PDB file of C-alpha atoms in Angstrom:
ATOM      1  CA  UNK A   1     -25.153  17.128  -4.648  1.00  0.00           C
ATOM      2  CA  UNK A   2     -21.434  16.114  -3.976  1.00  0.00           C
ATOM      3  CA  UNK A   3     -21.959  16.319  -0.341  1.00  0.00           C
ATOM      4  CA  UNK A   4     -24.669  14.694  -0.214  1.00  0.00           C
ATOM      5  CA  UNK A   5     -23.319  11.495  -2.600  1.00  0.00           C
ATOM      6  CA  UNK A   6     -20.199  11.747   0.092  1.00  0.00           C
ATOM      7  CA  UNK A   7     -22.356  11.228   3.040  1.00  0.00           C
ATOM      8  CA  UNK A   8     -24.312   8.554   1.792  1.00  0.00           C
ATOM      9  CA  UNK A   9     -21.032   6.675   0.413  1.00  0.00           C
ATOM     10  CA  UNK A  10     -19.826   7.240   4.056  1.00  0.00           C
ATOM     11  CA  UNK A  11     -22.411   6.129   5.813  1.00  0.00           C
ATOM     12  CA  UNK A  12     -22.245   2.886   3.583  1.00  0.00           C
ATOM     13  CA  UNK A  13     -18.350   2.014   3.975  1.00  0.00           C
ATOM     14  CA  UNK A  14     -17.792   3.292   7.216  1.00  0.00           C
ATOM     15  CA  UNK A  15     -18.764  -0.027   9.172  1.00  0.00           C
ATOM     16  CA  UNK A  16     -17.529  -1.826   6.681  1.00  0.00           C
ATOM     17  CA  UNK A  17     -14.074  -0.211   6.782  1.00  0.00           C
ATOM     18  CA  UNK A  18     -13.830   0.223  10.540  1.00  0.00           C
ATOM     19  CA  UNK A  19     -14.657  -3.226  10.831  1.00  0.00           C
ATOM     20  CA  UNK A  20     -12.345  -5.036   8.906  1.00  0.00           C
ATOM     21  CA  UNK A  21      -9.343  -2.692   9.177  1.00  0.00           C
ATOM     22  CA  UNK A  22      -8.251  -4.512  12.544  1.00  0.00           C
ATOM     23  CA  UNK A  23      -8.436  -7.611  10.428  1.00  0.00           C
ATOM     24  CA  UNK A  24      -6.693  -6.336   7.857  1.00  0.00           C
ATOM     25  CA  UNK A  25      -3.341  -5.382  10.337  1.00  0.00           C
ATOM     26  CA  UNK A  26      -4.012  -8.890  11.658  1.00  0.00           C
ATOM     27  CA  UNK A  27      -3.248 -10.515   8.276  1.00  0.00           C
ATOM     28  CA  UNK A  28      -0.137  -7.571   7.351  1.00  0.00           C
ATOM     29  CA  UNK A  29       1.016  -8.656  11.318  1.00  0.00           C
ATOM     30  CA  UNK A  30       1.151 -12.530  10.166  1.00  0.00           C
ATOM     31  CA  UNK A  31       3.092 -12.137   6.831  1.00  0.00           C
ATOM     32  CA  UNK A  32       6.185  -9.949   8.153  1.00  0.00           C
ATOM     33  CA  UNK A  33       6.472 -13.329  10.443  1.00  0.00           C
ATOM     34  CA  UNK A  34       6.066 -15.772   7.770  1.00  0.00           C
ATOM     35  CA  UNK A  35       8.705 -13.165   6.013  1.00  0.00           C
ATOM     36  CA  UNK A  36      10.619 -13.255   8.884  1.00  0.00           C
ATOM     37  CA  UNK A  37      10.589 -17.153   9.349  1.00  0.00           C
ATOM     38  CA  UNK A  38      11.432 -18.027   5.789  1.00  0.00           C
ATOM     39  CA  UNK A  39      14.736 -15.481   5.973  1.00  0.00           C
ATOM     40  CA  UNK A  40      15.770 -17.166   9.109  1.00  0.00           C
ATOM     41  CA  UNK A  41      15.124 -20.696   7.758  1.00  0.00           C
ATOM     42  CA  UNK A  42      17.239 -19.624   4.456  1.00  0.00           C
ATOM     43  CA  UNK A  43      19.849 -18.765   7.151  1.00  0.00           C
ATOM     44  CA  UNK A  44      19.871 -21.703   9.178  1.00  0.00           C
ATOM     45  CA  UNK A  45      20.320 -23.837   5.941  1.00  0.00           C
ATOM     46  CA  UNK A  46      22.672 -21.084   4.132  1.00  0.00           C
ATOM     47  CA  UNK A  47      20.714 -21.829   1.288  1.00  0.00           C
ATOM     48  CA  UNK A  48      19.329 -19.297  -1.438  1.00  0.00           C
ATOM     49  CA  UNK A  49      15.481 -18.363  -1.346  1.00  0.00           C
ATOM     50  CA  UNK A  50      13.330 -20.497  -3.935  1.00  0.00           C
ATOM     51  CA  UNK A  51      10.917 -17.204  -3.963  1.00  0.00           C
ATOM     52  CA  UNK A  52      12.787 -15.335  -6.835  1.00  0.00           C
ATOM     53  CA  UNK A  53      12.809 -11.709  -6.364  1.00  0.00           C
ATOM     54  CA  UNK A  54      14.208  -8.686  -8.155  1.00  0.00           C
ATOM     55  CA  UNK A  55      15.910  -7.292  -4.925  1.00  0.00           C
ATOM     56  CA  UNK A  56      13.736  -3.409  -5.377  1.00  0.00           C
ATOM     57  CA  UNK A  57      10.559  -2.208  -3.987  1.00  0.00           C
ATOM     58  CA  UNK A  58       7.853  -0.845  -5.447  1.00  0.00           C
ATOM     59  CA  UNK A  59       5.969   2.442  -4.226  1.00  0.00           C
ATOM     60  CA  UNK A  60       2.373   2.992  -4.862  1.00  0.00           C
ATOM     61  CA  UNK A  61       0.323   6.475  -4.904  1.00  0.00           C
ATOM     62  CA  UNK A  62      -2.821   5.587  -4.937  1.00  0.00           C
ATOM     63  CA  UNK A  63      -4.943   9.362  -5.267  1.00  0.00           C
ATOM     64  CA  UNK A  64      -8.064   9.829  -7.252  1.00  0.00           C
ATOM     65  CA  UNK A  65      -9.681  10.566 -10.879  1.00  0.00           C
ATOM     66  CA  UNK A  66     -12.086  13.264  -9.708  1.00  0.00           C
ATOM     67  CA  UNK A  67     -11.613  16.872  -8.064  1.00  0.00           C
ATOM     68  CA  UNK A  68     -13.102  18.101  -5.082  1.00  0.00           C
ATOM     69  CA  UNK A  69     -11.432  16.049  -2.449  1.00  0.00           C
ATOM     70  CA  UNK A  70     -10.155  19.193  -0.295  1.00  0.00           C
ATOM     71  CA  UNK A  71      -6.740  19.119   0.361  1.00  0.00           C
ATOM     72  CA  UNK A  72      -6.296  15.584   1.175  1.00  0.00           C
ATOM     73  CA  UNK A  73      -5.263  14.287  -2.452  1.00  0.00           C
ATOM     74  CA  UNK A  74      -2.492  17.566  -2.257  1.00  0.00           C
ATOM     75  CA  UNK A  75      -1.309  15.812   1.213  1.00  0.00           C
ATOM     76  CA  UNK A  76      -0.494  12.339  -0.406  1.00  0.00           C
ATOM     77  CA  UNK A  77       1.004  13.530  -3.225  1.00  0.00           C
ATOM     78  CA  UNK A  78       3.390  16.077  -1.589  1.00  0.00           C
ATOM     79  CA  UNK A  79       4.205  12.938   1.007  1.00  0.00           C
ATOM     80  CA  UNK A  80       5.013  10.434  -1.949  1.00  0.00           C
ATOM     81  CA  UNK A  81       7.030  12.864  -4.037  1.00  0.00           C
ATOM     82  CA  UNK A  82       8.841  13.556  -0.630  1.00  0.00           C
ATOM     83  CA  UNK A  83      10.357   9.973  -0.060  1.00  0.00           C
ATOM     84  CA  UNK A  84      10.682   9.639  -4.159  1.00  0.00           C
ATOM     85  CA  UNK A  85      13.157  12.677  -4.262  1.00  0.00           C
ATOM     86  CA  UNK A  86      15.182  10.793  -1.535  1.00  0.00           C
ATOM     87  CA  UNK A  87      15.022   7.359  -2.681  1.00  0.00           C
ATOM     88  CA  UNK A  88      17.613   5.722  -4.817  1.00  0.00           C
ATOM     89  CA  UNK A  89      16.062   4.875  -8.308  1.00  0.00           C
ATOM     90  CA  UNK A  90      18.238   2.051  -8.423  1.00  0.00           C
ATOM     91  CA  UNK A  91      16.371   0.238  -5.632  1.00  0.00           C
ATOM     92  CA  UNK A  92      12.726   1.761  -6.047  1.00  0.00           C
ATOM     93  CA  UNK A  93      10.590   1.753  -8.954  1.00  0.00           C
ATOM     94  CA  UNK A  94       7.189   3.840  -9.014  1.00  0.00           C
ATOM     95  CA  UNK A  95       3.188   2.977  -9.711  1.00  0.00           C
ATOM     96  CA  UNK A  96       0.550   6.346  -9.516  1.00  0.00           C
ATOM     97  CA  UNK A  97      -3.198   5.151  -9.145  1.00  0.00           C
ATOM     98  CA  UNK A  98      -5.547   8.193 -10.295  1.00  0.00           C
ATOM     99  CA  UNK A  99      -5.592  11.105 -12.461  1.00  0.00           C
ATOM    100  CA  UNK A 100      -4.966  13.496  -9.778  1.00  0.00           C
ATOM    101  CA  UNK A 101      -1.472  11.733  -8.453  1.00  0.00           C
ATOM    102  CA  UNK A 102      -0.053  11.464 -12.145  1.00  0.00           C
ATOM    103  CA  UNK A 103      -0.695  15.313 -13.407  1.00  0.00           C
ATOM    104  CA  UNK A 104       0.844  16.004  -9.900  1.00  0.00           C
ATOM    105  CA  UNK A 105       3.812  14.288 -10.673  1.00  0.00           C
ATOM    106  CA  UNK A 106       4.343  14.770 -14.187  1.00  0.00           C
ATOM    107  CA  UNK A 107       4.030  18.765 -13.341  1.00  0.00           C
ATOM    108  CA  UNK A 108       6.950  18.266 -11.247  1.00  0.00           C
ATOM    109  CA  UNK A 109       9.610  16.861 -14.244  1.00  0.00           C
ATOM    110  CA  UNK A 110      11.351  14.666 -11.408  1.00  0.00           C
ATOM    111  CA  UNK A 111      12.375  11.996 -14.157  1.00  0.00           C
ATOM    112  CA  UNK A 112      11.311   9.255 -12.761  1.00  0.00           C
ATOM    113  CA  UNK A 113       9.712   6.783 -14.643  1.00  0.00           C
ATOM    114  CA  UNK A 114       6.312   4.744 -13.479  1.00  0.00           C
ATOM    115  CA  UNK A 115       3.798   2.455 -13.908  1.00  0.00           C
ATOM    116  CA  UNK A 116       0.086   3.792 -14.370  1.00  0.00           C
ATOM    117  CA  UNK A 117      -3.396   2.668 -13.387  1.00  0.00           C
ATOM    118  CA  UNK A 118      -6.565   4.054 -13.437  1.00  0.00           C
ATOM    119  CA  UNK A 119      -9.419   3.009 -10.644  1.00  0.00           C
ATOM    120  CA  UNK A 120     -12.908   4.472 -10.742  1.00  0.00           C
ATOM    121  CA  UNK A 121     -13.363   6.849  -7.528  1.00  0.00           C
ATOM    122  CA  UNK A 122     -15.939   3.773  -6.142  1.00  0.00           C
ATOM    123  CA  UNK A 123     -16.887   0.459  -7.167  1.00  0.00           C
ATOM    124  CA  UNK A 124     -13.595  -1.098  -7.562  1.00  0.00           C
ATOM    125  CA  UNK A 125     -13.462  -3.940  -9.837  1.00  0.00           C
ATOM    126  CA  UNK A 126     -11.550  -7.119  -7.809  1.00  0.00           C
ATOM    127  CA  UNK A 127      -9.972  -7.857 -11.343  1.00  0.00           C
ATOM    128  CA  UNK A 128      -8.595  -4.696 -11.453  1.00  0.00           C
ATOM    129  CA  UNK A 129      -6.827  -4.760  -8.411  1.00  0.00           C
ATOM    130  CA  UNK A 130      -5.274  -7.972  -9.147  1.00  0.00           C
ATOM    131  CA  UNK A 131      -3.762  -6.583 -12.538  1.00  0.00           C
ATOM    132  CA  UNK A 132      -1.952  -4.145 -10.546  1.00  0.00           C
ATOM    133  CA  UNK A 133      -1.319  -6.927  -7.623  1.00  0.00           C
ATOM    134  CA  UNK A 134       0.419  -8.934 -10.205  1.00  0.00           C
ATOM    135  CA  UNK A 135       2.986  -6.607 -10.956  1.00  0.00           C
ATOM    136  CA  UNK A 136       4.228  -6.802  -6.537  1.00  0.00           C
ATOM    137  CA  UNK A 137       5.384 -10.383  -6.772  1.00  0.00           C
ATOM    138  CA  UNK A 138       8.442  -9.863  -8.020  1.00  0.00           C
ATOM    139  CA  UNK A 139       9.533  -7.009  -5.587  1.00  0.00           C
ATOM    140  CA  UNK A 140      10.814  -7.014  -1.936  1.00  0.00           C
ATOM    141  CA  UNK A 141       8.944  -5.040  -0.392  1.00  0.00           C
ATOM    142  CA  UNK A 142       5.338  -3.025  -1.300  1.00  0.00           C
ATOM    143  CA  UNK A 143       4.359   0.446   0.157  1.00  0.00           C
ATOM    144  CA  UNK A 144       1.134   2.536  -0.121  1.00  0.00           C
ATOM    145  CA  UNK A 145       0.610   5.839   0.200  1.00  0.00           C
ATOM    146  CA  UNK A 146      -2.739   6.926   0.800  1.00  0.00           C
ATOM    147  CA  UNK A 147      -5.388   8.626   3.001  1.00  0.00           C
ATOM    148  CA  UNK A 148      -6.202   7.008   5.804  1.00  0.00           C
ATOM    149  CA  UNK A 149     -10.085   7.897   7.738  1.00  0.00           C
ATOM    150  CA  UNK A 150      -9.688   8.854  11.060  1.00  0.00           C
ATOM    151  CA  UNK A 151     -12.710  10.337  11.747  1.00  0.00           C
ATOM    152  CA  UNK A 152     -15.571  12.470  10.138  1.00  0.00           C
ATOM    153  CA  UNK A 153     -13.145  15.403  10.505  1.00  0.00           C
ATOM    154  CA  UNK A 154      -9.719  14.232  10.301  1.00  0.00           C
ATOM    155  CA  UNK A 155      -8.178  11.917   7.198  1.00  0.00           C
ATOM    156  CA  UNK A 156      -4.204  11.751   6.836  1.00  0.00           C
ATOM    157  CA  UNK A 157      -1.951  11.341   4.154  1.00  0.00           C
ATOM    158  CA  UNK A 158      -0.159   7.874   5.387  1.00  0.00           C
ATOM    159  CA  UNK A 159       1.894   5.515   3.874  1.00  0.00           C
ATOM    160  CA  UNK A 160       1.413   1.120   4.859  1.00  0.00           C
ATOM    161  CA  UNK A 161       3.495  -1.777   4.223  1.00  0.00           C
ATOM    162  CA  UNK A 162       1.696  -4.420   1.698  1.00  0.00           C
ATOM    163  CA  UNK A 163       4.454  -6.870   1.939  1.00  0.00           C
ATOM    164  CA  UNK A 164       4.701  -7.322   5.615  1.00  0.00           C
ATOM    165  CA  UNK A 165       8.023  -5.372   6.816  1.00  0.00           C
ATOM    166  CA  UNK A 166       9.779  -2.066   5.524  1.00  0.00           C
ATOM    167  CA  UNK A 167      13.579  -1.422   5.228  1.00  0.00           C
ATOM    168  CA  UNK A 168      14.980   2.190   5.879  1.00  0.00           C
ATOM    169  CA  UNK A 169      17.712   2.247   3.799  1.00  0.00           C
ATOM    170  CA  UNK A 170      16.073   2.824   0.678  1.00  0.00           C
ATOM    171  CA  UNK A 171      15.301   6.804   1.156  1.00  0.00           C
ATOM    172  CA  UNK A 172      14.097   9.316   3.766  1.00  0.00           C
ATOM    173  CA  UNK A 173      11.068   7.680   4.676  1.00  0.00           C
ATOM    174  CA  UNK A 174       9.173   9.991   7.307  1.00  0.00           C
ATOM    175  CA  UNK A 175       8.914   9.849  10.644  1.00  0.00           C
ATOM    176  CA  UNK A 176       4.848   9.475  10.134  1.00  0.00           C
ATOM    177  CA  UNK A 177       5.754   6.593   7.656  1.00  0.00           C
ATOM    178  CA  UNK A 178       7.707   5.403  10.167  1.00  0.00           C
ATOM    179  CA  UNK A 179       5.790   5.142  13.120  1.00  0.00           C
ATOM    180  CA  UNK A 180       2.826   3.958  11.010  1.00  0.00           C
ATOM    181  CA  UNK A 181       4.460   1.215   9.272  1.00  0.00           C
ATOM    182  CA  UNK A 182       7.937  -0.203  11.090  1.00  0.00           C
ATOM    183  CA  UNK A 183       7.478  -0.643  14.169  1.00  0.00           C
ATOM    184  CA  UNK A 184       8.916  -3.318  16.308  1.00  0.00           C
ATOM    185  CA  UNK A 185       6.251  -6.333  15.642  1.00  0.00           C
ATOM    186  CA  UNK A 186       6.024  -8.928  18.400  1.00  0.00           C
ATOM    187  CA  UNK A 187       7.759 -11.957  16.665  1.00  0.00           C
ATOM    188  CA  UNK A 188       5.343 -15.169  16.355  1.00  0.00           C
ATOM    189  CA  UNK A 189       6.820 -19.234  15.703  1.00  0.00           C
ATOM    190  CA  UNK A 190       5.235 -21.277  13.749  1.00  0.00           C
ATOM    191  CA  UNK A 191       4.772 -24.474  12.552  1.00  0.00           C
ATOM    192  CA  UNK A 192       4.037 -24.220   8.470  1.00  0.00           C
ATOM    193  CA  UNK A 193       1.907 -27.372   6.938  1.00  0.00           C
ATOM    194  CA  UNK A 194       2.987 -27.985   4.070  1.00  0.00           C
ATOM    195  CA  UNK A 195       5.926 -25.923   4.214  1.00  0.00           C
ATOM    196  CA  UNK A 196       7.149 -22.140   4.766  1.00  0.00           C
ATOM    197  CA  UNK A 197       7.645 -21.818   0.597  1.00  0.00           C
ATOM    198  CA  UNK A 198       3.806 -22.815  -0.427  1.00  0.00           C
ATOM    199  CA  UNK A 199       2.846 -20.491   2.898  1.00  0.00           C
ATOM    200  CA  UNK A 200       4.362 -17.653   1.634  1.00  0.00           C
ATOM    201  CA  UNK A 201       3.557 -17.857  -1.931  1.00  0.00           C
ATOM    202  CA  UNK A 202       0.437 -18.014  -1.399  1.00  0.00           C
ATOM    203  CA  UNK A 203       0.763 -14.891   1.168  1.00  0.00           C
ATOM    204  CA  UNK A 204       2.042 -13.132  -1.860  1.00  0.00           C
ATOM    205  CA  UNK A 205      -0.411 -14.628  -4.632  1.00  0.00           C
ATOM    206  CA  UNK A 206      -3.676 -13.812  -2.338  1.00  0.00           C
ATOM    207  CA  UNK A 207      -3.131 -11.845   0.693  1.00  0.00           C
ATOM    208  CA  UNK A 208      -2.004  -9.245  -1.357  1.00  0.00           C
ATOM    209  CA  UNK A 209      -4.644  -8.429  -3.288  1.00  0.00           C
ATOM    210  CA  UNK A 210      -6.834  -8.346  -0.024  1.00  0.00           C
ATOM    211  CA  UNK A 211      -4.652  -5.954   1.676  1.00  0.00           C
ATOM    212  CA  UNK A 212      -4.928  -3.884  -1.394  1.00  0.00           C
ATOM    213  CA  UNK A 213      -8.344  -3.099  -1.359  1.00  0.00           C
ATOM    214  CA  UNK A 214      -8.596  -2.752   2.141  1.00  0.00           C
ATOM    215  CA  UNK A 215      -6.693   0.113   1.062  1.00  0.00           C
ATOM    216  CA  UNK A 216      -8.514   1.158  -1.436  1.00  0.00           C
ATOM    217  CA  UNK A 217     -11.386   1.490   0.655  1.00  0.00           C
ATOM    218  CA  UNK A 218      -9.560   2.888   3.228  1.00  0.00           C
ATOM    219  CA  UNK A 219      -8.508   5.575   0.763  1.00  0.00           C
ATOM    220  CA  UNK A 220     -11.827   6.237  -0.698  1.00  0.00           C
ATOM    221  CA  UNK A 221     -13.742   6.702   2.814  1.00  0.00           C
ATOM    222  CA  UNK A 222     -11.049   9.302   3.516  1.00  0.00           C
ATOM    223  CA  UNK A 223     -11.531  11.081   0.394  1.00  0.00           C
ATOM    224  CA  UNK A 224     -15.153  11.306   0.692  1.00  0.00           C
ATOM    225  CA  UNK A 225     -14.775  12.638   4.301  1.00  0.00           C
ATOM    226  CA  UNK A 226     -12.570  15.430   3.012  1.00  0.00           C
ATOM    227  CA  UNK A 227     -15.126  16.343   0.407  1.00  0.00           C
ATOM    228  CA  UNK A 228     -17.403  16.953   3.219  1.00  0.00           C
ATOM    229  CA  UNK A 229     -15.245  18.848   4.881  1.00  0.00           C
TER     230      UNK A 229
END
């Protein structure tokens, strides 16, 4: 009965998924160069940022409630816990989505605090992810760690920049994590109507919370794919 709910939830998202996840990378492209513009504009003018910011960033696990995944869930956990142990808990502070990621990490007595949600293993809720989207405004930077559908056989624990860009210096990011999520972006000018501030609060108020369940779903196809498997 759980493979056949799996296939069916496949077949149903998979189009879906596919289909907007080039749109999605589109939109993450277009906000590291609105990021990008603002910094260099704050430079230019040596004048502080009017976008108030707590100078950290903020990791997110996003696993699931349910068993039965395979070993995918395992994958992303071991991948966050990874970069945790090497980050500096000065700079980074922690959210777990899902049952699964938080008895993972409690079990492991790291003591590191962090933030908890719960999501249902489908149907998302759009007010639910903007309760957790509210709490990334504040930080500098926003990355995801998740599974990512490559195909019917192959899903991969993965980790994606939310905010746009991703600084190194914060802990032993891997070389997957890496490639997938700093790589040299062609830069873009612009011209910003009203102005680069509005733009990129607005980036931060909205985008966000699209990117996020993009990811969601991204992360809930995979899952589904591993139960097959």
């Amino acid at each position: 009965s759980y493979q056949q709910q799996a296939s069916g939830i496949i077949n149903f998202a998979r189009n879906s998924v596919m289909g907007s996840r080039e749109y999605a990378q589109e939109i993450t492209d277009i906000f590291g160069n609105v990021q990008s513009s603002y910094k260099n504009l704050l430079l230019r003018k040596n004048i502080k940022s009017i976008v108030k910011k707590n100078g950290r960033d903020i990791w997110v696990l996003i696993t699931a409630n349910n068993k039965l995944y395979g070993d995918l869930i395992l994958k992303i956990d071991k991948l966050f816990v990874h970069d945790v142990k090497l980050s500096d808990p000065k700079k980074v502070d922690l959210i777990i989505i899902g049952r699964q990621g938080k008895e993972y990490f409690n079990g492991l007595n790291l003591d590191r605090p962090f933030k908890y949600f719960e999501l249902p293993d489908v149907n998302v809720s759009v007010d639910l992810l903007k309760e957790i989207c509210a709490h990334f405004i504040e930080y500098e930077n926003v990355l995801v760690y998740y599974g990512k559908f490559n195909n019917i056989v192959s899903q991969s624990p993965i980790v994606a920049s939310l905010s746009g860009e991703v600084t190194e210096e914060n802990a032993g990011i891997s070389d997957a994590v890496n490639k997938d999520t700093s790589q040299k972006k062609k830069k873009v000018g612009f011209i910003f109507e009203p102005s680069i501030e509005e733009i990129l609060v607005f980036f931060e108020n909205q985008i966000l919370s699209l990117l996020l369940n993009q990811t969601v779903q991204e992360g809930q196809l995979a899952r589904f794919a591993s139960r097959i498997n």
